[in-house]
Tab-separated table of C-alpha atoms and ligand atoms in Angstrom:
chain	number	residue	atom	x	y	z
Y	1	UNK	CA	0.000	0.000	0.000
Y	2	UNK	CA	1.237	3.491	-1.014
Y	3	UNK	CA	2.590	5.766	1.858
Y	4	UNK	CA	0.084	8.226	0.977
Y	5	UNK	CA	-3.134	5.658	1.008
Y	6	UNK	CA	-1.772	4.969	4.350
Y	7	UNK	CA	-1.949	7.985	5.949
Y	8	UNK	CA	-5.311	8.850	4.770
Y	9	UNK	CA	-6.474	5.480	6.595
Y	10	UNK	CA	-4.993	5.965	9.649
Y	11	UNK	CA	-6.225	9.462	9.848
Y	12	UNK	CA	-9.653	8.446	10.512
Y	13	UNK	CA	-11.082	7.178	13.626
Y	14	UNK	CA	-9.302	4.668	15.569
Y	15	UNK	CA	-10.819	2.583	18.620
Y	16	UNK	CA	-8.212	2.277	21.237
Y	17	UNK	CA	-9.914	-1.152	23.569
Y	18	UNK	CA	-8.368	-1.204	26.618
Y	19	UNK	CA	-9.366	-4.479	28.816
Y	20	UNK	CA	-9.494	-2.950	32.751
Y	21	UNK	CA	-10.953	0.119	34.106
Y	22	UNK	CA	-7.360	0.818	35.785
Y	23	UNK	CA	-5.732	0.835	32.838
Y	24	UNK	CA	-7.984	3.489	31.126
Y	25	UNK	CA	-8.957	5.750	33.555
Y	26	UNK	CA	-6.461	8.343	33.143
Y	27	UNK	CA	-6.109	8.416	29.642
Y	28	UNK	CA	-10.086	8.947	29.469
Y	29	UNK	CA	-9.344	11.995	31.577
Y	30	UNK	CA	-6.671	13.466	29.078
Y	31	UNK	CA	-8.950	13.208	25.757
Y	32	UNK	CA	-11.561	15.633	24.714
Y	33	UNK	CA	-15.243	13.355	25.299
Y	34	UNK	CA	-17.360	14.037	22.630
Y	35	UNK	CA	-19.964	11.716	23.506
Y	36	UNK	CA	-20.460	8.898	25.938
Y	37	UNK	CA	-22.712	5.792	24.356
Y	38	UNK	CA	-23.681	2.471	26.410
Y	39	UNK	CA	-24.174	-0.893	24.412
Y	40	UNK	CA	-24.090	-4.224	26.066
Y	41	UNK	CA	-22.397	-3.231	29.612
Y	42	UNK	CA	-19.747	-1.284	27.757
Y	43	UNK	CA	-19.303	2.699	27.353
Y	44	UNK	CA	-17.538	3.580	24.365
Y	45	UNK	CA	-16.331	6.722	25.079
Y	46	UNK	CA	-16.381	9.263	21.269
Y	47	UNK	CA	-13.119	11.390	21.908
Y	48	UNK	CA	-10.655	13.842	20.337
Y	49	UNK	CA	-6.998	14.134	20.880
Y	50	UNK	CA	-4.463	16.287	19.391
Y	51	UNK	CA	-7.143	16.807	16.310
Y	52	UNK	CA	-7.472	12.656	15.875
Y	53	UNK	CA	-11.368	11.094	16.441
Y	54	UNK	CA	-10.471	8.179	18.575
Y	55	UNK	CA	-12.924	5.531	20.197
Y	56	UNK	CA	-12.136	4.510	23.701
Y	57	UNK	CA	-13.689	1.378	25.162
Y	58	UNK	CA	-13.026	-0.629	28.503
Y	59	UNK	CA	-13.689	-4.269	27.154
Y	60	UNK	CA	-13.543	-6.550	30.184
Y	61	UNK	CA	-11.101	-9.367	30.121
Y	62	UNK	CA	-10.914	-12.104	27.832
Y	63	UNK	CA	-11.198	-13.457	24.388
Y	64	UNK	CA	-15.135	-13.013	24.151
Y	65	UNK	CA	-14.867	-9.516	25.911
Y	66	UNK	CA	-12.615	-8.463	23.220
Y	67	UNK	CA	-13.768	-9.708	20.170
Y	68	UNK	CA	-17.502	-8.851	20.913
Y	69	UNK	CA	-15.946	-5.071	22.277
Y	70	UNK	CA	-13.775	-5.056	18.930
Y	71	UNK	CA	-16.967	-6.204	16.469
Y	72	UNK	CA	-18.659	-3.264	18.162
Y	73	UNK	CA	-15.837	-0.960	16.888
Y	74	UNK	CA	-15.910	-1.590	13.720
Y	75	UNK	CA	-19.642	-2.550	12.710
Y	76	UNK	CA	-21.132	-0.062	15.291
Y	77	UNK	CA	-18.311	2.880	15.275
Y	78	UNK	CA	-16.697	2.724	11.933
Y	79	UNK	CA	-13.499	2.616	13.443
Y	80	UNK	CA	-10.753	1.868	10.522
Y	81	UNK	CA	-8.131	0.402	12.916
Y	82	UNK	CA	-8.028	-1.065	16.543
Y	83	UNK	CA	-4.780	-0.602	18.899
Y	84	UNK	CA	-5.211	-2.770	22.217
Y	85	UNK	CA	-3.467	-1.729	25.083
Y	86	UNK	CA	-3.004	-2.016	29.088
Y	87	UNK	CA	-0.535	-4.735	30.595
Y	88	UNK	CA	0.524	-8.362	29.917
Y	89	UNK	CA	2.681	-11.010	31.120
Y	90	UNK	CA	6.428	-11.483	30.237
Y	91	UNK	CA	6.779	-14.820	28.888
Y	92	UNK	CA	10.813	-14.584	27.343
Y	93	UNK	CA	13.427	-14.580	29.692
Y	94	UNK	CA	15.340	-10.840	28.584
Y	95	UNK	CA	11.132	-8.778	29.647
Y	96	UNK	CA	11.219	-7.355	32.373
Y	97	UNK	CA	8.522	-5.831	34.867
Y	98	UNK	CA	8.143	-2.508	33.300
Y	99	UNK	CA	9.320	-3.082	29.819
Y	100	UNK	CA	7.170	-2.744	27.367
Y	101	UNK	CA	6.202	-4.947	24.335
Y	102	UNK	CA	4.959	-4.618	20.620
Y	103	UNK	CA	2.917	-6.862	19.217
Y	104	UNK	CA	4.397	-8.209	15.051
Y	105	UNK	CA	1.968	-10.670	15.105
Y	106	UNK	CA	-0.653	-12.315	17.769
Y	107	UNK	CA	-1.379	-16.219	17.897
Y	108	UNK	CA	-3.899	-17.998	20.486
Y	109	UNK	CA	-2.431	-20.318	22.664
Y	110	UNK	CA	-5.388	-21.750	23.499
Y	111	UNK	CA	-6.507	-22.955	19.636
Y	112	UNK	CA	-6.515	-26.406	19.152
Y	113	UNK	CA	-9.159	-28.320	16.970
Y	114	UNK	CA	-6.665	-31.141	16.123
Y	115	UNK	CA	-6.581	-33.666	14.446
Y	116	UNK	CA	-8.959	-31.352	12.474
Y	117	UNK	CA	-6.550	-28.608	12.148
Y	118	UNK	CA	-2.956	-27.823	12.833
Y	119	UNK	CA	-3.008	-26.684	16.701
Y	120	UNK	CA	-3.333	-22.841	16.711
Y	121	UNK	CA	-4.706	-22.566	13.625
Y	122	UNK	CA	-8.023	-20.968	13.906
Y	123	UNK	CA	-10.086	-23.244	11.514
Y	124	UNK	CA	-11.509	-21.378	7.734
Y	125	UNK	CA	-9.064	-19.086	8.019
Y	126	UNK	CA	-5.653	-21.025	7.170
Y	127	UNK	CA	-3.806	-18.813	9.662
Y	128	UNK	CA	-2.523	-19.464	13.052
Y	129	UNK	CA	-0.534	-16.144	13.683
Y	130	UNK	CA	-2.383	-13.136	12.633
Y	131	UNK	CA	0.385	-10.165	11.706
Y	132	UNK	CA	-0.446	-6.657	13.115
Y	133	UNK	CA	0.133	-3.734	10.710
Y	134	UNK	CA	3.637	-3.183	10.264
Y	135	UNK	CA	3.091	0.880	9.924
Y	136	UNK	CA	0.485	1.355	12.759
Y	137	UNK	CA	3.343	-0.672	14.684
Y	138	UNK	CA	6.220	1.462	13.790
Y	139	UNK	CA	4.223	4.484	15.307
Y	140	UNK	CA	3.548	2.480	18.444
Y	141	UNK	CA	7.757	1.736	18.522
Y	142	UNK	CA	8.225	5.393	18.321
Y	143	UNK	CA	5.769	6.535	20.830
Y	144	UNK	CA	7.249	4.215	23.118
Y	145	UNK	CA	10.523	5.680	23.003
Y	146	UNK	CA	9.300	8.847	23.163
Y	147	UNK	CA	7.394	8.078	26.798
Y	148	UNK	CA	10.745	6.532	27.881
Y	149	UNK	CA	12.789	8.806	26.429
Y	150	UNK	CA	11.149	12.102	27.286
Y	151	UNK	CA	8.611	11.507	30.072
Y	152	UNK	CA	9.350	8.333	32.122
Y	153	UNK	CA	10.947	10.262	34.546
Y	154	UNK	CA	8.741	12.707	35.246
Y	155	UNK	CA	5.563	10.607	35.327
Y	156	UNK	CA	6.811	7.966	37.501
Y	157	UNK	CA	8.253	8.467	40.829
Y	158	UNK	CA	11.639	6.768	42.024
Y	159	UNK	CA	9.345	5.284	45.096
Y	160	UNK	CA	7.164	3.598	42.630
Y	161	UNK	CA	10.409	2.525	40.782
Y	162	UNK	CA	11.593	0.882	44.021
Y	163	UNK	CA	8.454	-0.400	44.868
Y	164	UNK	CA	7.747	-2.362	41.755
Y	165	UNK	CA	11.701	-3.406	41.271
Y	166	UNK	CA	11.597	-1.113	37.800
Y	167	UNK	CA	13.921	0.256	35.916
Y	168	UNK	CA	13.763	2.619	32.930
Y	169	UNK	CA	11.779	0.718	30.504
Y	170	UNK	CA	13.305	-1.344	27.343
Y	171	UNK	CA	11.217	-1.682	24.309
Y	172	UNK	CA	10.571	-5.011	22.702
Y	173	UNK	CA	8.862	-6.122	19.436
Y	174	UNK	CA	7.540	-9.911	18.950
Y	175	UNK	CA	5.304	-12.437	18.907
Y	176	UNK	CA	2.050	-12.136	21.403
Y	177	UNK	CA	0.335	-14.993	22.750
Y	178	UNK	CA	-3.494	-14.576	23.976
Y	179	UNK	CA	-5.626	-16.596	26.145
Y	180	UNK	CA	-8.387	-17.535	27.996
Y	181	UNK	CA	-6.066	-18.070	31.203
Y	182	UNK	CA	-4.377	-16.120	33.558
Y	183	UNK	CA	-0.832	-17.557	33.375
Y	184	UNK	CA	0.815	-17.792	36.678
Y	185	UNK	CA	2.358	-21.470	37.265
Y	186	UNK	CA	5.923	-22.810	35.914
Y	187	UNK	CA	3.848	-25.545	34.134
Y	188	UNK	CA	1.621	-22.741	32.169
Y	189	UNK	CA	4.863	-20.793	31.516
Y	190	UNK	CA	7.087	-23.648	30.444
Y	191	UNK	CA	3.982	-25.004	28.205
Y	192	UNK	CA	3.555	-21.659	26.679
Y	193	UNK	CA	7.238	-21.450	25.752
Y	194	UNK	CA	7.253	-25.092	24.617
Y	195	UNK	CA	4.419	-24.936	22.392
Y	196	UNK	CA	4.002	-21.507	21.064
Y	197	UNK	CA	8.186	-20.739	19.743
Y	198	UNK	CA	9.259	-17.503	19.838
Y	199	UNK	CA	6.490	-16.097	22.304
Y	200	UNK	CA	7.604	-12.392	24.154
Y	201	UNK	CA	4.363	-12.037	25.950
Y	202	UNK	CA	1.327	-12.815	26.909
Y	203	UNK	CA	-2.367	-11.747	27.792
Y	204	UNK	CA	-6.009	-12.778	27.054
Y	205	UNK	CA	-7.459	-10.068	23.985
Y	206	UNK	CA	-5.020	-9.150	21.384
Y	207	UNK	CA	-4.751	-12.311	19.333
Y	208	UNK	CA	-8.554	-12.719	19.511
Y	209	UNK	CA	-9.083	-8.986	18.511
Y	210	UNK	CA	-6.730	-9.834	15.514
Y	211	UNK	CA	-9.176	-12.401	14.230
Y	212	UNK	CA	-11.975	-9.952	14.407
Y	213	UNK	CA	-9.668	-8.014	12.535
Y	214	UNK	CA	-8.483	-10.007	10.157
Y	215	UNK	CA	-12.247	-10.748	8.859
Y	216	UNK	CA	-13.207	-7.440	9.109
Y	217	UNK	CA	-10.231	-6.102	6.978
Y	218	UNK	CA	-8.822	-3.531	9.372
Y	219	UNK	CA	-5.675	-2.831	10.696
Y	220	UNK	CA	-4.594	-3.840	13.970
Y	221	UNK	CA	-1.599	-3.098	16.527
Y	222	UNK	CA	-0.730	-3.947	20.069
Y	223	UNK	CA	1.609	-2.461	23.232
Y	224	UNK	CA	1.246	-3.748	26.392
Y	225	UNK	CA	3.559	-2.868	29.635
Y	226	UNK	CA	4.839	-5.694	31.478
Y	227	UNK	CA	3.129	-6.478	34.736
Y	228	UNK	CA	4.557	-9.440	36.026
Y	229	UNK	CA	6.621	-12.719	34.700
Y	230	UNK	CA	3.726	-14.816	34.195
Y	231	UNK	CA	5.192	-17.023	37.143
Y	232	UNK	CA	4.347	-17.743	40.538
Y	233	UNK	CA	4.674	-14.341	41.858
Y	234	UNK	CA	2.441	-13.242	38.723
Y	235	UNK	CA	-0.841	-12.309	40.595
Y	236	UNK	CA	1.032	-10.236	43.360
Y	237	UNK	CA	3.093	-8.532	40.827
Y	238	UNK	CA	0.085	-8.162	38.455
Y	239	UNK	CA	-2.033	-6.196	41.134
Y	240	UNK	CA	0.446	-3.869	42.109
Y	241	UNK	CA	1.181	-2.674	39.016
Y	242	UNK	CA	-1.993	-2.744	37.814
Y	243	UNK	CA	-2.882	-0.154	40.788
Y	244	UNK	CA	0.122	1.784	41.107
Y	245	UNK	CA	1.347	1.887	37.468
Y	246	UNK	CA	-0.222	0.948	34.763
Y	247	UNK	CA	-2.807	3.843	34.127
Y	248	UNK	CA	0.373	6.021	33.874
Y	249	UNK	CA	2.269	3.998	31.101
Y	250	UNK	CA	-0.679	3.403	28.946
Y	251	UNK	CA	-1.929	7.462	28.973
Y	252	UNK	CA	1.469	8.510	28.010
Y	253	UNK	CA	1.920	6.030	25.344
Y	254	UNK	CA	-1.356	6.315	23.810
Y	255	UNK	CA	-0.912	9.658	24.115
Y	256	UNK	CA	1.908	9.722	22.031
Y	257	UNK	CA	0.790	7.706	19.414
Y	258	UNK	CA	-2.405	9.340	18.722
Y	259	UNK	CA	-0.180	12.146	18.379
Y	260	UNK	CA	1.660	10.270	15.565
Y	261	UNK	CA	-1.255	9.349	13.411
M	1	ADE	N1	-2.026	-9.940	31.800
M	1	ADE	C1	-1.066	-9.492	32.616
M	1	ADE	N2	-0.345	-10.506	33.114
M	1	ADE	C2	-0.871	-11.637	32.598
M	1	ADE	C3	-0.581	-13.001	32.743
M	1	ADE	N3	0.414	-13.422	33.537
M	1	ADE	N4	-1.347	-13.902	32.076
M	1	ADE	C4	-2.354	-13.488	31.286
M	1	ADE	N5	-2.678	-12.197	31.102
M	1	ADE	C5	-1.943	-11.270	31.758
């Protein structure tokens, strides 16, 4: 696709799905709200940033959450791309509580209809790993560095740094595996890294907003910040940076990258 044709796309509206209300609240404060509408238990919030339309929606958690939240998007909103955001697990060894990860492409763990089909393949569509858009991602890679880079250190205090055991974030780009499972055991980890190769990180949306995607023929992109190390110490880690840091990552990336469109 020409340069040109692919500005003019991604300079219409974009739904930004965010799965907790912890990891949204802030940036909903930052944006512009145009107008609030409720549809099945969700309010998709019609906003304006730095002269972009944008559609912000709290999704729940999960693969149903997500897709239903994302079909609403598109068929209900008109949005012409989806970013999903908020926090994940680390699954690779080098990620780091804190870093933050990029989505190149978005597989479910969880797929398996053999011997009908390949495992992870999700069946009719002859695809197991669904490839976000390389130029939407580019933008998120560059308002990433740009948070860490020029507001990191303002936005989050050395006492929260201490707290959590963070250190100035690194950026990573790679492969996203999504669930239907919190993963906080060595067996889930080891499995995940034994069956899915190459896997940075993990959560329970992105891969099953790709497939909505994917049919729908839009654009998608993902950046999560890491949480915990999908281990044993996952759900204490999780919470605490769910509560004391994750609203402030996701608003200044976002931020950023809405920006950059
Ligand atoms: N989101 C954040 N951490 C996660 C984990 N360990 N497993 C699944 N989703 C997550």
């Amino acid at each position: 696709m020409s340069e040109m044709l692919n500005n003019a796309i991604e300079r219409q509206t974009i739904g930004i799905l965010i799965p907790m209300e912890e990891e949204i609240e802030l940036l909903l404060s930052l944006v512009e709200i145009k107008s609030e509408i409720k549809i099945a238990s969700r309010t998709f919030f019609n906003a304006q940033f730095a002269g972009k339309n944008v559609v912000l929606v709290k999704s729940g958690i999960g693969k149903v959450a997500s897709s239903f939240t994302a079909s609403l998007l598109i068929h209900k909103f008109g949005v012409k791309s989806i970013l999903v955001t908020g926090i994940a697990g680390g699954i690779a060894d080098h990620v780091k509580v804190g870093d933050i990860a990029i989505a190149i492409d978005a597989v479910q763990h969880d797929m398996d209809c053999r011997p009908l089909f390949p495992q992870f393949e999700v069946p009719f569509t002859n695809k197991s790993f669904f490839k976000s858009d390389p130029n939407l991602t580019s933008k998120l890679e560059s308002a990433a560095k740009q948070f860490v880079d020029t507001e990191f250190d303002n936005e989050v205090s050395l006492e929260t740094m201490q707290q959590l055991g963070i250190e100035l974030p690194k950026i990573y780009l790679g492969r996203l595996a999504s669930g239907d499972q919190f993963i906080g055991t060595f067996n889930q980890w080891e499995k995940i890294r034994a069956d899915v190769m190459d896997t940075l990180f993990v959560e329970m949306e992105g891969a099953a907003v790709a497939q909505v995607c994917h049919d729908s023929g839009i654009p998608w992109c993902s950046i999560r910040t890491i949480s915990d190390k999908s281990n044993a110490m996952a759900h204490v880690d999780f919470n605490l940076f769910l509560h004391k840091a994750a609203k402030i990552y996701t608003a200044g990336i976002v931020k950023k990258f809405i920006e950059l469109l």
